[in-house]
PDB file of C-alpha atoms in Angstrom:
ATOM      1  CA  UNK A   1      27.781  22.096  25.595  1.00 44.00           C
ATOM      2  CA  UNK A   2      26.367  18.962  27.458  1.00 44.00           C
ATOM      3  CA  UNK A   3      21.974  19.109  27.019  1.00 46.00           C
ATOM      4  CA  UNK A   4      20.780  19.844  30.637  1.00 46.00           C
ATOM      5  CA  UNK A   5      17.578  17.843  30.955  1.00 45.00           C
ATOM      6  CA  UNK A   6      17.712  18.016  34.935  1.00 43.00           C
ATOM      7  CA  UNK A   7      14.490  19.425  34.589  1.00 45.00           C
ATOM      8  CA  UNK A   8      12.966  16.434  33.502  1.00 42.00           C
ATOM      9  CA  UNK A   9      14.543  13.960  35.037  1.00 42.00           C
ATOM     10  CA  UNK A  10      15.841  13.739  39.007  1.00 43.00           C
ATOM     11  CA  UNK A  11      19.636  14.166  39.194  1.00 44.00           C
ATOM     12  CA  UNK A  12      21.831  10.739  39.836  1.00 44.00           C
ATOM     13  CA  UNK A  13      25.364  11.168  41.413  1.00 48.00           C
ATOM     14  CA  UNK A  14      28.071   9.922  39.612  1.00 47.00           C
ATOM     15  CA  UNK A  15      31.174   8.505  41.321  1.00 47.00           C
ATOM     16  CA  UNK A  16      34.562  10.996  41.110  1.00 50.00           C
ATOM     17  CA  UNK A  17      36.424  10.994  37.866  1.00 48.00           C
ATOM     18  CA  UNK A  18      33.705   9.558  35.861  1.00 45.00           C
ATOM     19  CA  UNK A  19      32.944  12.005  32.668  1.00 48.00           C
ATOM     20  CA  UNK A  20      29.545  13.350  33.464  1.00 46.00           C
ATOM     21  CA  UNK A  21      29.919  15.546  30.044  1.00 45.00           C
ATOM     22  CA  UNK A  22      27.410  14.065  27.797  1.00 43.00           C
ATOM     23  CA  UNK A  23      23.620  13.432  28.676  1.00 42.00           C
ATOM     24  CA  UNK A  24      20.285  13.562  26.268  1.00 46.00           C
ATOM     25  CA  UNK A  25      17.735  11.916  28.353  1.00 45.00           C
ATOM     26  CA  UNK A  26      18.726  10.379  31.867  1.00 45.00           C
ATOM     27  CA  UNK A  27      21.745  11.230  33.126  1.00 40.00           C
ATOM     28  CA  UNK A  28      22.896   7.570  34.190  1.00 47.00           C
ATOM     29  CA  UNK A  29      22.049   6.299  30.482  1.00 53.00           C
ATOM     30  CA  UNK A  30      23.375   7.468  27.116  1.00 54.00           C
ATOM     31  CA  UNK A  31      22.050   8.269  23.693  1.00 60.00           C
ATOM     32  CA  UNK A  32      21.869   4.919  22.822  1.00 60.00           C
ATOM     33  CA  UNK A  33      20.553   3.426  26.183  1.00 61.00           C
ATOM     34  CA  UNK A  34      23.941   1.579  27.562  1.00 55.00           C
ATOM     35  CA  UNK A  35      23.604   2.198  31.363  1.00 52.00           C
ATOM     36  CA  UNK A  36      26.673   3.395  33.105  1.00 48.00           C
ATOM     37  CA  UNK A  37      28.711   1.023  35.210  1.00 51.00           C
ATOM     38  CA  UNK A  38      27.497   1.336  38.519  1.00 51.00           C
ATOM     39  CA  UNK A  39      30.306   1.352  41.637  1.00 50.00           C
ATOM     40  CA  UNK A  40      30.492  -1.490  43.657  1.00 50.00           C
ATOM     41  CA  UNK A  41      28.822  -1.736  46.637  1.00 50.00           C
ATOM     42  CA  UNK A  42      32.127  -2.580  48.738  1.00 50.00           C
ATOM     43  CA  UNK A  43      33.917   0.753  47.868  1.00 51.00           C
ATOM     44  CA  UNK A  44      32.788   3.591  49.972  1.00 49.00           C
ATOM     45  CA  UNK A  45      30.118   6.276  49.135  1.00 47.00           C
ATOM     46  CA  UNK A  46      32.606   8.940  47.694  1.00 49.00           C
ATOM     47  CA  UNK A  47      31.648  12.828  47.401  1.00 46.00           C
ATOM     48  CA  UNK A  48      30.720  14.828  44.280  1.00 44.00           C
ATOM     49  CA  UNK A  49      33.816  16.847  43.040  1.00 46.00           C
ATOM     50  CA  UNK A  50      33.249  20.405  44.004  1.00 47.00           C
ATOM     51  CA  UNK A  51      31.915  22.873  41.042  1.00 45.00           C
ATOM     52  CA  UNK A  52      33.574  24.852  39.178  1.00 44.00           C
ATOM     53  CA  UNK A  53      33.326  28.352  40.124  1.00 42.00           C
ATOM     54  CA  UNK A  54      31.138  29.738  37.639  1.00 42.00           C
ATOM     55  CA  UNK A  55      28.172  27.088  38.149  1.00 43.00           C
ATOM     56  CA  UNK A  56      27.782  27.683  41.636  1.00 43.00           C
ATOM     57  CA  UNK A  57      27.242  31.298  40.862  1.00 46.00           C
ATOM     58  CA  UNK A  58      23.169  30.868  40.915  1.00 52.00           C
ATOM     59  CA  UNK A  59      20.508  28.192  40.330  1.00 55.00           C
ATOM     60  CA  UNK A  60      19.248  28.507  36.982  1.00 58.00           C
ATOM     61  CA  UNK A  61      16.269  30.245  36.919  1.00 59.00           C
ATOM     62  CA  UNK A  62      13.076  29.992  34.357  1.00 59.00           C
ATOM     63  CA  UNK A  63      14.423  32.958  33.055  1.00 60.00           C
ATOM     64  CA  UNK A  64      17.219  31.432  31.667  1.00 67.00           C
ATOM     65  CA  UNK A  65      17.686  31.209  28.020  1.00 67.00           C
ATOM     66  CA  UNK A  66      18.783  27.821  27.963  1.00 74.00           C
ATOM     67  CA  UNK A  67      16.063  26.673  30.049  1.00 77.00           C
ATOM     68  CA  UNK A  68      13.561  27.954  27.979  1.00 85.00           C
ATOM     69  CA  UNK A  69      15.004  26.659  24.943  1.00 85.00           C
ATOM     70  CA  UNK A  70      15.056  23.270  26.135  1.00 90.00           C
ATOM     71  CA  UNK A  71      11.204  23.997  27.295  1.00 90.00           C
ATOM     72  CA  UNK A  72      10.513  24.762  23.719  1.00 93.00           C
ATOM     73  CA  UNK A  73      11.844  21.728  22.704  1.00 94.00           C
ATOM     74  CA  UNK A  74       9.942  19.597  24.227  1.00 94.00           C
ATOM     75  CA  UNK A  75       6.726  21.249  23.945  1.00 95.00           C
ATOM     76  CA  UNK A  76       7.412  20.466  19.846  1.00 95.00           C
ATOM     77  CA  UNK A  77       8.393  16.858  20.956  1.00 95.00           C
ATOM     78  CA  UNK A  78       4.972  16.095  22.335  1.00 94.00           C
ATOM     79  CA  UNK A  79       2.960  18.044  19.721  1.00 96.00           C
ATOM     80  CA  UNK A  80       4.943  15.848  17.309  1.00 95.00           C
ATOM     81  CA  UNK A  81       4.199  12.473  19.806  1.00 93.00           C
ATOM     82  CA  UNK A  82       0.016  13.234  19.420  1.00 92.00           C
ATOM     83  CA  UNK A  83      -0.032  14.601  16.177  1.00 95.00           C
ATOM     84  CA  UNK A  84       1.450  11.448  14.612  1.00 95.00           C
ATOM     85  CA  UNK A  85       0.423   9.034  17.335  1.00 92.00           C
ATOM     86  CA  UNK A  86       0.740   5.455  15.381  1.00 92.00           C
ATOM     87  CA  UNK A  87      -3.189   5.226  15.669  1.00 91.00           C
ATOM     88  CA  UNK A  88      -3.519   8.088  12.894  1.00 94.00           C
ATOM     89  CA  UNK A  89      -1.007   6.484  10.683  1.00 96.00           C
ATOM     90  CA  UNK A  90      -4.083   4.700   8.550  1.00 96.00           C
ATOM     91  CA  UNK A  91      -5.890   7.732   8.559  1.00 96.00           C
ATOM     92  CA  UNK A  92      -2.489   9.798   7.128  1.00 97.00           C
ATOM     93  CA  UNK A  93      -1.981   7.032   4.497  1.00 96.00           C
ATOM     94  CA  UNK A  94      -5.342   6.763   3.143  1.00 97.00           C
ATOM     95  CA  UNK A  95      -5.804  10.160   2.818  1.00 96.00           C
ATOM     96  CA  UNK A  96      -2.328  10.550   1.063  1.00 96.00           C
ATOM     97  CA  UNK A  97      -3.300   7.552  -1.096  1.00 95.00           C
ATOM     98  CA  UNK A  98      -6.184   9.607  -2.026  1.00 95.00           C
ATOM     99  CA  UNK A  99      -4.602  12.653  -3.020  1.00 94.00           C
ATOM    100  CA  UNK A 100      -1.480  11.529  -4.368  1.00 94.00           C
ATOM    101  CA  UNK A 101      -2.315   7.926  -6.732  1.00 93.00           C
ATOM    102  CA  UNK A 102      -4.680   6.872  -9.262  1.00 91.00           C
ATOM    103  CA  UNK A 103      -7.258   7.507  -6.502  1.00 93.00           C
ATOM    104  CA  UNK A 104      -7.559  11.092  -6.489  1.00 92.00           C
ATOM    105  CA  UNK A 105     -10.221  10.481  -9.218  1.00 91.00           C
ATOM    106  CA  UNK A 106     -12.763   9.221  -6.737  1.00 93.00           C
ATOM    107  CA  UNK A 107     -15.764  11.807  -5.637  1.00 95.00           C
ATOM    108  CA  UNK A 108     -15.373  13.884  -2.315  1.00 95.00           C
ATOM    109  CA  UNK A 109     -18.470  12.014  -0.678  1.00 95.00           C
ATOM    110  CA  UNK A 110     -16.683   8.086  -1.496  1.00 94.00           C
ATOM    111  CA  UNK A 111     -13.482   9.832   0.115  1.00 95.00           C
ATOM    112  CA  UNK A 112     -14.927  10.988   3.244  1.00 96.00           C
ATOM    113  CA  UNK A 113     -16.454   8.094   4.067  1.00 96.00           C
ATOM    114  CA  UNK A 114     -13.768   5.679   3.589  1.00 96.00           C
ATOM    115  CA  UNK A 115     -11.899   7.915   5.576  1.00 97.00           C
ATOM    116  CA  UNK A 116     -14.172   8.241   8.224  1.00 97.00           C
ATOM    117  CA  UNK A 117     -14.385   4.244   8.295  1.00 97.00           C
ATOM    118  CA  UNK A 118     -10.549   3.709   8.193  1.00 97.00           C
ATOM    119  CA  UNK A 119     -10.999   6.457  11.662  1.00 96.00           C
ATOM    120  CA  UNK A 120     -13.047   4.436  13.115  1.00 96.00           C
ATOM    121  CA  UNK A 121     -11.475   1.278  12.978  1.00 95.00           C
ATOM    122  CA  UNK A 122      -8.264   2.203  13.516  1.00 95.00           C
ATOM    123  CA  UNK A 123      -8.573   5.188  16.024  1.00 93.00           C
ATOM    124  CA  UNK A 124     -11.816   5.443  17.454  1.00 93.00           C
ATOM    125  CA  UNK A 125     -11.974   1.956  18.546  1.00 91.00           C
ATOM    126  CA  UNK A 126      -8.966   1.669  20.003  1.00 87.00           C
ATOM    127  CA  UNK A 127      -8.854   5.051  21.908  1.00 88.00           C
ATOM    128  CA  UNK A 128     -11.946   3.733  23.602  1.00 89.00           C
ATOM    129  CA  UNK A 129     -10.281   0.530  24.428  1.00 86.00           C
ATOM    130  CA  UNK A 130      -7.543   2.362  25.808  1.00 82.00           C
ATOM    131  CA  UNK A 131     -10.000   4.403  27.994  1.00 84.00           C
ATOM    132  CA  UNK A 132     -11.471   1.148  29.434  1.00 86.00           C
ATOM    133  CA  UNK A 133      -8.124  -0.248  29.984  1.00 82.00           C
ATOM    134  CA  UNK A 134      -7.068   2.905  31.756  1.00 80.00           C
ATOM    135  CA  UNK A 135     -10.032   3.038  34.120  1.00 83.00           C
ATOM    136  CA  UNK A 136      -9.560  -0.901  34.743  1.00 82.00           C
ATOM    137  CA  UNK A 137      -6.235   0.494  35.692  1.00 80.00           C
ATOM    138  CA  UNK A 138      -4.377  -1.516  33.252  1.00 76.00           C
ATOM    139  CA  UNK A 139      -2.548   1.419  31.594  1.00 74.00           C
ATOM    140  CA  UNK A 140      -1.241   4.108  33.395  1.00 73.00           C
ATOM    141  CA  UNK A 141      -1.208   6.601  30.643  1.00 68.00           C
ATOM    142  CA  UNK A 142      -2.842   7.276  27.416  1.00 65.00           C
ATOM    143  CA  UNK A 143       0.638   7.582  25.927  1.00 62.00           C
ATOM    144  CA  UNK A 144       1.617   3.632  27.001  1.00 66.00           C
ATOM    145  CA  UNK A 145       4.478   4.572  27.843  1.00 66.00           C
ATOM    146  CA  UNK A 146       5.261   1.487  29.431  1.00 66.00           C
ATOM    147  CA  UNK A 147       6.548  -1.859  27.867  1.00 66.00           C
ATOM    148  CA  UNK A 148       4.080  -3.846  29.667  1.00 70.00           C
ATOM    149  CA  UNK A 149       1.247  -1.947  29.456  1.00 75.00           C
ATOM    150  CA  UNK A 150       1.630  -2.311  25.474  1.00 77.00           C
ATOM    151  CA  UNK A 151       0.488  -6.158  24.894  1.00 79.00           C
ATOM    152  CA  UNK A 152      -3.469  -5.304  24.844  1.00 81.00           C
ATOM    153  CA  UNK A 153      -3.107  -2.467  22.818  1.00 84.00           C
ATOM    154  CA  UNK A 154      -0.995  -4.075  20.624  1.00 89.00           C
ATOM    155  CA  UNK A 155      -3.026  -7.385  20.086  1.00 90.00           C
ATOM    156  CA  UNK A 156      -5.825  -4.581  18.994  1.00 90.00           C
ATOM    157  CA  UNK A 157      -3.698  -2.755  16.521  1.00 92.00           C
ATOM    158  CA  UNK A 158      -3.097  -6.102  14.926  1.00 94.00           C
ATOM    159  CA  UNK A 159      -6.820  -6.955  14.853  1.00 95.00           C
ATOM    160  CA  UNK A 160      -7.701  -3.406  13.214  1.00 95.00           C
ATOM    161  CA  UNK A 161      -5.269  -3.106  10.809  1.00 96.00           C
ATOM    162  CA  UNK A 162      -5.851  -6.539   9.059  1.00 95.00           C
ATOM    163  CA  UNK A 163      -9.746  -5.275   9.629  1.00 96.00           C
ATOM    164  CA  UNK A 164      -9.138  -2.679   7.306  1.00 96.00           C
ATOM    165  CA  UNK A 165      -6.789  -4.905   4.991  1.00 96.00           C
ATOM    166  CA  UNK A 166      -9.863  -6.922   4.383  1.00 96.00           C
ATOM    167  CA  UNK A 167     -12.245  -3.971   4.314  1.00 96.00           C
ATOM    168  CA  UNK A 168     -10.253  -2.221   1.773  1.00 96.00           C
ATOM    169  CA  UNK A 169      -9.958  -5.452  -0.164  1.00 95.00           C
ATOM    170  CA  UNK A 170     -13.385  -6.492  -0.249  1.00 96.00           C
ATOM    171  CA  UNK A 171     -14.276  -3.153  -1.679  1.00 93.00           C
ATOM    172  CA  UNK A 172     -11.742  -3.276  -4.710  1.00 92.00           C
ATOM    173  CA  UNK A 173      -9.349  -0.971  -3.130  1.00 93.00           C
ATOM    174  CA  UNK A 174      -6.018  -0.966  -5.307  1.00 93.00           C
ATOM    175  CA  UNK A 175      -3.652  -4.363  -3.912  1.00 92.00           C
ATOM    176  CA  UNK A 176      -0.990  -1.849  -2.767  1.00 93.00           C
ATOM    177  CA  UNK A 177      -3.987   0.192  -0.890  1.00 95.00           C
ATOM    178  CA  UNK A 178      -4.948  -3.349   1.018  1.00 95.00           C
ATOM    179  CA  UNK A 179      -1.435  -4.548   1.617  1.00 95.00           C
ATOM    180  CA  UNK A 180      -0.098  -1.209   3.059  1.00 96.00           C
ATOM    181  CA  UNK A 181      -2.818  -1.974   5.768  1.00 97.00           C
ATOM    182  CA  UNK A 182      -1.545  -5.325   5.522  1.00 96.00           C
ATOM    183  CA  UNK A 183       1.784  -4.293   6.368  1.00 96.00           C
ATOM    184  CA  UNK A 184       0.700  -2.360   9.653  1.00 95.00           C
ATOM    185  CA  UNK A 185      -0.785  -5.279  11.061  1.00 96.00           C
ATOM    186  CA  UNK A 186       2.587  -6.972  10.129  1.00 96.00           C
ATOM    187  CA  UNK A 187       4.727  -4.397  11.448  1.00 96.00           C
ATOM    188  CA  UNK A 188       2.586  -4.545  14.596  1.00 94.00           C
ATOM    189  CA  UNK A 189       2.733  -8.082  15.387  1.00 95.00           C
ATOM    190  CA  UNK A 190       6.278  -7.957  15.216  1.00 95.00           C
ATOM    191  CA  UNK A 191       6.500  -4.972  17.650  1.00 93.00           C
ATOM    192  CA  UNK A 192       4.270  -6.356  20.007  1.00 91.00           C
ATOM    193  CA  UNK A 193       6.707  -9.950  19.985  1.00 93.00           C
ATOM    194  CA  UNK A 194       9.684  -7.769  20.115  1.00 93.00           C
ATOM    195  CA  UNK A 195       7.975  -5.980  23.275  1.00 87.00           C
ATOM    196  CA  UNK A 196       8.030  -9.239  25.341  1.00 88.00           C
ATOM    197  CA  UNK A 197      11.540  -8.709  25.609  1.00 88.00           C
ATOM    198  CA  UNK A 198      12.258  -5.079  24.446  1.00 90.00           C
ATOM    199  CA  UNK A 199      10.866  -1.524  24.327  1.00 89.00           C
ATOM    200  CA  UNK A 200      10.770  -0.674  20.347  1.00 92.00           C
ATOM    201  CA  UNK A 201       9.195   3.102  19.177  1.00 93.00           C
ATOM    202  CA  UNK A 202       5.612   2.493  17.200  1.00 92.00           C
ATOM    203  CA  UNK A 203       5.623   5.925  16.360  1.00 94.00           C
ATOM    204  CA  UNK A 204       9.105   5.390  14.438  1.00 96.00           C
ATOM    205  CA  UNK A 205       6.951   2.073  13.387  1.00 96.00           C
ATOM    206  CA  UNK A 206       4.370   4.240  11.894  1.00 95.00           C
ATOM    207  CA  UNK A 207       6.054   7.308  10.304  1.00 97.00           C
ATOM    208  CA  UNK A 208       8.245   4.659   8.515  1.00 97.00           C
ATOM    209  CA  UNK A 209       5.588   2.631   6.838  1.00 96.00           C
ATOM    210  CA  UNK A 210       4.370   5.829   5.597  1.00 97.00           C
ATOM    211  CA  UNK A 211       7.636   6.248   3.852  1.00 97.00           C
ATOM    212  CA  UNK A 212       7.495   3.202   2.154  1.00 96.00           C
ATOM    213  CA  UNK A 213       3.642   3.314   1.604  1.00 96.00           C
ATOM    214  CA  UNK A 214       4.439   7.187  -0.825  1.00 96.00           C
ATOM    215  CA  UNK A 215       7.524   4.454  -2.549  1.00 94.00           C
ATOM    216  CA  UNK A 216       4.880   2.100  -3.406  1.00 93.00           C
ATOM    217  CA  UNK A 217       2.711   4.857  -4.466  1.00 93.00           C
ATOM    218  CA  UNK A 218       6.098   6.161  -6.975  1.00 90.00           C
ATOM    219  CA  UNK A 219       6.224   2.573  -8.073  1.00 87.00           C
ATOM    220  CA  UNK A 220       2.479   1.438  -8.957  1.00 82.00           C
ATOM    221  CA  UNK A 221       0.383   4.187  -8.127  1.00 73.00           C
ATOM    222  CA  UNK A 222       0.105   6.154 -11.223  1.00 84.00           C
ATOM    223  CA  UNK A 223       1.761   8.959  -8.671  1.00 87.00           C
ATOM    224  CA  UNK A 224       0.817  12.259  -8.965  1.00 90.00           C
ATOM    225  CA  UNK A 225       3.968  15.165  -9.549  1.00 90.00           C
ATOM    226  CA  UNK A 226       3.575  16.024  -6.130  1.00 93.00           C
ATOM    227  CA  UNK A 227       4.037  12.843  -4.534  1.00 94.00           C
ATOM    228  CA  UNK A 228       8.369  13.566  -4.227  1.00 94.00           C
ATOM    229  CA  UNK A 229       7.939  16.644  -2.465  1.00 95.00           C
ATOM    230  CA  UNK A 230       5.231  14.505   0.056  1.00 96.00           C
ATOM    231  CA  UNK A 231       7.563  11.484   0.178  1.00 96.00           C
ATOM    232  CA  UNK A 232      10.965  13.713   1.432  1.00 96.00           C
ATOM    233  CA  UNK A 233       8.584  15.658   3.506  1.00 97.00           C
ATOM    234  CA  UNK A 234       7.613  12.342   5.200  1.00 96.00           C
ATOM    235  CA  UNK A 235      11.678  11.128   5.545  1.00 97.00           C
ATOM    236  CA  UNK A 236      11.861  14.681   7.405  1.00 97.00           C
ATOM    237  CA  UNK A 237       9.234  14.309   9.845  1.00 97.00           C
ATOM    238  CA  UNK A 238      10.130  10.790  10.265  1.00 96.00           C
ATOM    239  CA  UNK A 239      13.669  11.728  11.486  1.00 96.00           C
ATOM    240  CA  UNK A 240      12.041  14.895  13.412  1.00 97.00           C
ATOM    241  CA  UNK A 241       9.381  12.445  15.026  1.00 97.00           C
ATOM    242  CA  UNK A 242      12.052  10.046  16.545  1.00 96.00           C
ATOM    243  CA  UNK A 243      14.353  12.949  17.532  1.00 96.00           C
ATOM    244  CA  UNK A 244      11.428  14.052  19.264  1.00 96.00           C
ATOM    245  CA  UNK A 245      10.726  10.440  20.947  1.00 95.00           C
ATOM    246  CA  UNK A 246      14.516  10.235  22.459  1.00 96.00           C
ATOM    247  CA  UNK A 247      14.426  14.057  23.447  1.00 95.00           C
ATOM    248  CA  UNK A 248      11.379  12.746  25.818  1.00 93.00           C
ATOM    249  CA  UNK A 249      13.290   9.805  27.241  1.00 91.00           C
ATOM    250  CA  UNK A 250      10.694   7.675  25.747  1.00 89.00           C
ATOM    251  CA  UNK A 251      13.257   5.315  23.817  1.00 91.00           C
ATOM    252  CA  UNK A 252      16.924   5.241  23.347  1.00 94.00           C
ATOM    253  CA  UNK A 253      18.258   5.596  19.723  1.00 95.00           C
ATOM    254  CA  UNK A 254      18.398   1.739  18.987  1.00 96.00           C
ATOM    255  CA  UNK A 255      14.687   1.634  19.391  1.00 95.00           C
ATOM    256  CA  UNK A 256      13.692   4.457  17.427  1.00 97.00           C
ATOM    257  CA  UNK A 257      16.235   2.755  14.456  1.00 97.00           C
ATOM    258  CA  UNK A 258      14.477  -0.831  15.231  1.00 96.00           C
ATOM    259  CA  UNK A 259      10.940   0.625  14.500  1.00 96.00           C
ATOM    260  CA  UNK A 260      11.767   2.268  11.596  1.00 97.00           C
ATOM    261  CA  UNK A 261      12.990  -1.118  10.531  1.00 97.00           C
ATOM    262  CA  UNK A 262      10.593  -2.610  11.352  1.00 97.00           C
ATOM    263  CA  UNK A 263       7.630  -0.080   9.878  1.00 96.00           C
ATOM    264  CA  UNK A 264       9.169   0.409   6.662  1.00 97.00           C
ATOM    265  CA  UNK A 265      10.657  -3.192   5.606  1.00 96.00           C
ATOM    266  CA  UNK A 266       6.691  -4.356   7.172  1.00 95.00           C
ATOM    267  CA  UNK A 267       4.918  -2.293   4.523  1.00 95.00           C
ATOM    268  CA  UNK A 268       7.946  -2.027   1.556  1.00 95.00           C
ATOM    269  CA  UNK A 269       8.138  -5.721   1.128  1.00 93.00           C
ATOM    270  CA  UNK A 270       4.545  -7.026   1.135  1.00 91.00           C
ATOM    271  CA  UNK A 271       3.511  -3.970  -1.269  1.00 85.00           C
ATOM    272  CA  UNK A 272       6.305  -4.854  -3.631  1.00 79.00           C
ATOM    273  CA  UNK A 273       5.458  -8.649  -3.926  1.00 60.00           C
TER     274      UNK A 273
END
């Protein structure tokens, strides 16, 4: 059964005889983002093919069990989208580094405030930025939805992320600790080049280098028993995370596979120099 996301998304005719069976996000654009060929403007405007019988019966209704499954759906998409926004990522692998390496042996109070300072750095600075941009009208959303609205933010991602790389170094963090930040600001510059040209997920960015960050962690980090059930745990959410991210129309497939490239190889080869 096709996914119906007319609900979302304004309904485009398509010209007679053209399979209209499959659609995820838009209806003129597949899974993987290839537009459909559009008619020429020389032939004449032709008519939709009449309904079949059964779908003209009634308009569906918010009653309908479809409907609200779809509804459900997304809500989980965007809880997914802010709860693992690629601004927490840091925050998430710090506090996993804690818990799951050679770390977990420092105090509660060193913890917290590391934590609090990777936050800071890497959330609350930004956010504000974000705020500022938004009221300068430079962003149209909090989410940045849009490829060109992306540059600033990206530029500061790079800037905080090699921030903490040099914070975490300077205090005699463990070299996989400082490169994993290391690797963000890597993986970042490289999305925000690729975004001259092309839309790529950060969120698939982020989830990914937290994949790679737990292998590290199995590799060097005197890894506590724990760490396999965190690190498939993480591969799950990372696949749930960019299901969620093409369910919402924000990317197509291909960019939700490119920034999990890009995220994991980022961190995975400058940890395992």
């Amino acid at each position: 059964m096709p996914i119906d996301t007319s609900s979302y998304y304004p309904e485009v005719p398509r010209p007679e005889g053209e399979d209209d069976s499959f659609s995820l996000n838009r209806r003129d654009t597949g899974l993987f983002g290839s537009p459909s060929p559009a008619p020429s403007p020389e032939e004449p405007e032709r008519k939709e093919p009449a309904p079949h019988k059964e779908q003209e019966s009634r308009p569906r209704s918010k009653d309908d069990g479809e409907y609200q499954g779809e509804k459900v759906v997304t809500v989980i998409s965007n809880i997914l989208s802010w709860v693992f926004v690629p601004l927490l990522m840091p925050v998430y692998g710090l506090i996993l580094s804690f818990s799951l390496s050679v770390l977990d042996v420092a105090p509660m109070g060193m913890r917290v405030i590391f934590t609090l300072i990777v936050a800071g750095i890497n959330f609350v600075v930004p956010m504000i930025m974000v705020v500022l941009l938004k009221k300068m009208g430079l962003v149209d959303d909090f989410g940045l939805n849009g490829r060109k609205e992306r540059l600033i933010p990206y530029i500061m991602t790079v800037v905080c992320f090699g921030g903490t790389a040099w914070f975490m170094a300077a205090k005699g963090a463990p070299s996989w600790l400082s490169l994993f930040f290391a690797g963000g600001a890597v993986a970042a510059l490289v999305n925000m080049i690729i975004n001259f040209k092309w839309k790529i997920s950060s969120h698939a960015a982020g989830i990914a280098g937290i994949v790679a960050l737990l292998i590290c962690i199995e590799k060097d980090g005197f890894a506590r028993p724990e760490l396999f059930g965190w690190l498939i745990a993480s591969i799950i959410v990372s696949g749930l995370l960019g299901s969620a991210r093409v369910w919402l129309g924000r990317h197509t497939v291909w960019q939700v596979l490119a920034g999990y490239a890009v995220g994991f190889c980022s961190v995975f080869f400058l940890t395992m120099c």
